Amino acid sequence: MLVFECFEVAFFDRIFNQTDLQRQLQQSQEDADRLQRQLHEKDANHKTLQQELEEMRREKNKLQGAYHDLQNEKNNLEDIVQDLQNKLSDVDDKTIYASESHTRLYFISLKLSA
C-alpha cells in the first residue's frame, strides 16, 4: 500500500507540475503575443512619426526659401527707400537754395528800387 501511495503522490505531483508548466507556457505565449502587438503598434507609430518628420523638414525647407526671398525683397525695398530719401534730400537742398536765392534777389531788387 505504501508503494501505491508513493506512486499516487508522484503521479499527482507530476500531473500538477505538467499542468503548472502548461499554464506557464500559455501565460508566456499570451505575454509574447501582447509584446508582439505592442511592437507592431510602436513600429506603426514610429513610421508615422518619421513621415511627419519628413513632412516637417519639407515644410521647413519651403519656409526657409520663402524667408530668403522675402529677405531679398526687403533688402531691395530698403535700397529703394534709401534712394528715394537721398533724392528727397537733394530736392529739399535745392528748394532751400532756391528759396535763399529768391530771398536774396528780392532784397537786391528792394535795394535797387529804393
PDB file of C-alpha atoms in Angstrom:
ATOM      1  CA  MET A   1       0.000   0.000   0.000  1.00  0.00           C
ATOM      2  CA  LEU A   2       2.842   2.364   0.760  1.00  0.00           C
ATOM      3  CA  VAL A   3       4.254   1.886  -2.721  1.00  0.00           C
ATOM      4  CA  PHE A   4       0.860   2.631  -4.179  1.00  0.00           C
ATOM      5  CA  GLU A   5       0.566   5.819  -2.127  1.00  0.00           C
ATOM      6  CA  CYS A   6       4.047   6.936  -3.174  1.00  0.00           C
ATOM      7  CA  PHE A   7       3.191   6.196  -6.762  1.00  0.00           C
ATOM      8  CA  GLU A   8      -0.083   8.061  -6.410  1.00  0.00           C
ATOM      9  CA  VAL A   9       1.628  11.107  -4.873  1.00  0.00           C
ATOM     10  CA  ALA A  10       4.315  11.069  -7.546  1.00  0.00           C
ATOM     11  CA  PHE A  11       1.686  10.718 -10.260  1.00  0.00           C
ATOM     12  CA  PHE A  12      -0.411  13.630  -8.983  1.00  0.00           C
ATOM     13  CA  ASP A  13       2.719  15.643  -8.378  1.00  0.00           C
ATOM     14  CA  ARG A  14       3.766  15.050 -11.963  1.00  0.00           C
ATOM     15  CA  ILE A  15       0.302  15.944 -13.289  1.00  0.00           C
ATOM     16  CA  PHE A  16       0.323  19.096 -11.163  1.00  0.00           C
ATOM     17  CA  ASN A  17       3.776  20.040 -12.496  1.00  0.00           C
ATOM     18  CA  GLN A  18       2.668  19.417 -16.075  1.00  0.00           C
ATOM     19  CA  THR A  19      -0.453  21.483 -15.527  1.00  0.00           C
ATOM     20  CA  ASP A  20       1.624  24.236 -13.942  1.00  0.00           C
ATOM     21  CA  LEU A  21       4.091  24.113 -16.826  1.00  0.00           C
ATOM     22  CA  GLN A  22       1.240  24.242 -19.344  1.00  0.00           C
ATOM     23  CA  ARG A  23      -0.228  27.223 -17.519  1.00  0.00           C
ATOM     24  CA  GLN A  24       3.172  28.947 -17.506  1.00  0.00           C
ATOM     25  CA  LEU A  25       3.623  28.157 -21.190  1.00  0.00           C
ATOM     26  CA  GLN A  26       0.198  29.567 -22.002  1.00  0.00           C
ATOM     27  CA  GLN A  27       0.944  32.693 -19.946  1.00  0.00           C
ATOM     28  CA  SER A  28       4.288  33.088 -21.700  1.00  0.00           C
ATOM     29  CA  GLN A  29       2.602  32.742 -25.088  1.00  0.00           C
ATOM     30  CA  GLU A  30      -0.003  35.362 -24.138  1.00  0.00           C
ATOM     31  CA  ASP A  31       2.780  37.670 -22.961  1.00  0.00           C
ATOM     32  CA  ALA A  32       4.681  37.097 -26.206  1.00  0.00           C
ATOM     33  CA  ASP A  33       1.536  37.851 -28.242  1.00  0.00           C
ATOM     34  CA  ARG A  34       0.901  41.024 -26.229  1.00  0.00           C
ATOM     35  CA  LEU A  35       4.506  42.150 -26.674  1.00  0.00           C
ATOM     36  CA  GLN A  36       4.291  41.401 -30.400  1.00  0.00           C
ATOM     37  CA  ARG A  37       1.159  43.586 -30.695  1.00  0.00           C
ATOM     38  CA  GLN A  38       2.890  46.368 -28.765  1.00  0.00           C
ATOM     39  CA  LEU A  39       5.905  46.087 -31.050  1.00  0.00           C
ATOM     40  CA  HIS A  40       3.677  46.379 -34.138  1.00  0.00           C
ATOM     41  CA  GLU A  41       1.941  49.422 -32.628  1.00  0.00           C
ATOM     42  CA  LYS A  42       5.262  51.053 -31.804  1.00  0.00           C
ATOM     43  CA  ASP A  43       6.576  50.303 -35.297  1.00  0.00           C
ATOM     44  CA  ALA A  44       3.457  51.862 -36.816  1.00  0.00           C
ATOM     45  CA  ASN A  45       3.788  54.910 -34.545  1.00  0.00           C
ATOM     46  CA  HIS A  46       7.476  55.185 -35.408  1.00  0.00           C
ATOM     47  CA  LYS A  47       6.700  55.061 -39.127  1.00  0.00           C
ATOM     48  CA  THR A  48       4.030  57.734 -38.705  1.00  0.00           C
ATOM     49  CA  LEU A  49       6.430  59.948 -36.764  1.00  0.00           C
ATOM     50  CA  GLN A  50       9.109  59.510 -39.429  1.00  0.00           C
ATOM     51  CA  GLN A  51       6.627  60.539 -42.121  1.00  0.00           C
ATOM     52  CA  GLU A  52       5.584  63.579 -40.078  1.00  0.00           C
ATOM     53  CA  LEU A  53       9.241  64.495 -39.545  1.00  0.00           C
ATOM     54  CA  GLU A  54       9.928  64.306 -43.278  1.00  0.00           C
ATOM     55  CA  GLU A  55       6.864  66.461 -43.967  1.00  0.00           C
ATOM     56  CA  MET A  56       8.047  68.994 -41.385  1.00  0.00           C
ATOM     57  CA  ARG A  57      11.507  69.059 -42.983  1.00  0.00           C
ATOM     58  CA  ARG A  58       9.988  69.698 -46.413  1.00  0.00           C
ATOM     59  CA  GLU A  59       7.814  72.467 -44.944  1.00  0.00           C
ATOM     60  CA  LYS A  60      10.843  73.963 -43.178  1.00  0.00           C
ATOM     61  CA  ASN A  61      12.814  73.996 -46.433  1.00  0.00           C
ATOM     62  CA  LYS A  62       9.891  75.674 -48.205  1.00  0.00           C
ATOM     63  CA  LEU A  63       9.597  78.273 -45.459  1.00  0.00           C
ATOM     64  CA  GLN A  64      13.345  78.921 -45.486  1.00  0.00           C
ATOM     65  CA  GLY A  65      13.192  79.510 -49.231  1.00  0.00           C
ATOM     66  CA  ALA A  66      10.260  81.887 -48.797  1.00  0.00           C
ATOM     67  CA  TYR A  67      12.100  83.636 -45.946  1.00  0.00           C
ATOM     68  CA  HIS A  68      15.179  84.178 -48.122  1.00  0.00           C
ATOM     69  CA  ASP A  69      13.004  85.503 -50.960  1.00  0.00           C
ATOM     70  CA  LEU A  70      11.267  87.907 -48.575  1.00  0.00           C
ATOM     71  CA  GLN A  71      14.603  88.957 -47.078  1.00  0.00           C
ATOM     72  CA  ASN A  72      15.902  89.785 -50.576  1.00  0.00           C
ATOM     73  CA  GLU A  73      12.714  91.710 -51.353  1.00  0.00           C
ATOM     74  CA  LYS A  74      13.040  93.609 -48.065  1.00  0.00           C
ATOM     75  CA  ASN A  75      16.655  94.500 -48.872  1.00  0.00           C
ATOM     76  CA  ASN A  76      15.618  95.724 -52.337  1.00  0.00           C
ATOM     77  CA  LEU A  77      12.823  97.822 -50.833  1.00  0.00           C
ATOM     78  CA  GLU A  78      15.221  99.284 -48.260  1.00  0.00           C
ATOM     79  CA  ASP A  79      17.587 100.235 -51.105  1.00  0.00           C
ATOM     80  CA  ILE A  80      14.696 101.900 -52.968  1.00  0.00           C
ATOM     81  CA  VAL A  81      13.630 103.781 -49.820  1.00  0.00           C
ATOM     82  CA  GLN A  82      17.214 104.960 -49.234  1.00  0.00           C
ATOM     83  CA  ASP A  83      17.479 106.095 -52.855  1.00  0.00           C
ATOM     84  CA  LEU A  84      14.178 107.984 -52.571  1.00  0.00           C
ATOM     85  CA  GLN A  85      15.281 109.570 -49.290  1.00  0.00           C
ATOM     86  CA  ASN A  86      18.510 110.708 -50.949  1.00  0.00           C
ATOM     87  CA  LYS A  87      16.537 112.199 -53.862  1.00  0.00           C
ATOM     88  CA  LEU A  88      14.154 113.904 -51.440  1.00  0.00           C
ATOM     89  CA  SER A  89      17.100 115.318 -49.529  1.00  0.00           C
ATOM     90  CA  ASP A  90      18.538 116.665 -52.800  1.00  0.00           C
ATOM     91  CA  VAL A  91      15.160 118.235 -53.639  1.00  0.00           C
ATOM     92  CA  ASP A  92      14.975 119.789 -50.143  1.00  0.00           C
ATOM     93  CA  ASP A  93      18.514 121.158 -50.533  1.00  0.00           C
ATOM     94  CA  LYS A  94      17.656 122.627 -53.954  1.00  0.00           C
ATOM     95  CA  THR A  95      14.417 124.087 -52.592  1.00  0.00           C
ATOM     96  CA  ILE A  96      16.256 125.734 -49.694  1.00  0.00           C
ATOM     97  CA  TYR A  97      18.938 127.043 -52.068  1.00  0.00           C
ATOM     98  CA  ALA A  98      16.298 128.328 -54.487  1.00  0.00           C
ATOM     99  CA  SER A  99      14.395 129.927 -51.620  1.00  0.00           C
ATOM    100  CA  GLU A 100      17.558 131.592 -50.319  1.00  0.00           C
ATOM    101  CA  SER A 101      18.415 132.763 -53.839  1.00  0.00           C
ATOM    102  CA  HIS A 102      14.900 134.123 -54.308  1.00  0.00           C
ATOM    103  CA  THR A 103      15.123 135.926 -50.961  1.00  0.00           C
ATOM    104  CA  ARG A 104      18.496 137.465 -51.928  1.00  0.00           C
ATOM    105  CA  LEU A 105      17.114 138.528 -55.277  1.00  0.00           C
ATOM    106  CA  TYR A 106      14.090 140.051 -53.548  1.00  0.00           C
ATOM    107  CA  PHE A 107      16.318 142.044 -51.180  1.00  0.00           C
ATOM    108  CA  ILE A 108      18.575 143.105 -54.041  1.00  0.00           C
ATOM    109  CA  SER A 109      15.582 144.304 -56.019  1.00  0.00           C
ATOM    110  CA  LEU A 110      14.312 146.185 -52.946  1.00  0.00           C
ATOM    111  CA  LYS A 111      17.665 147.894 -52.576  1.00  0.00           C
ATOM    112  CA  LEU A 112      17.765 148.787 -56.240  1.00  0.00           C
ATOM    113  CA  SER A 113      14.284 150.199 -56.221  1.00  0.00           C
ATOM    114  CA  ALA A 114      14.957 152.276 -53.122  1.00  0.00           C
TER     115      ALA A 114
END
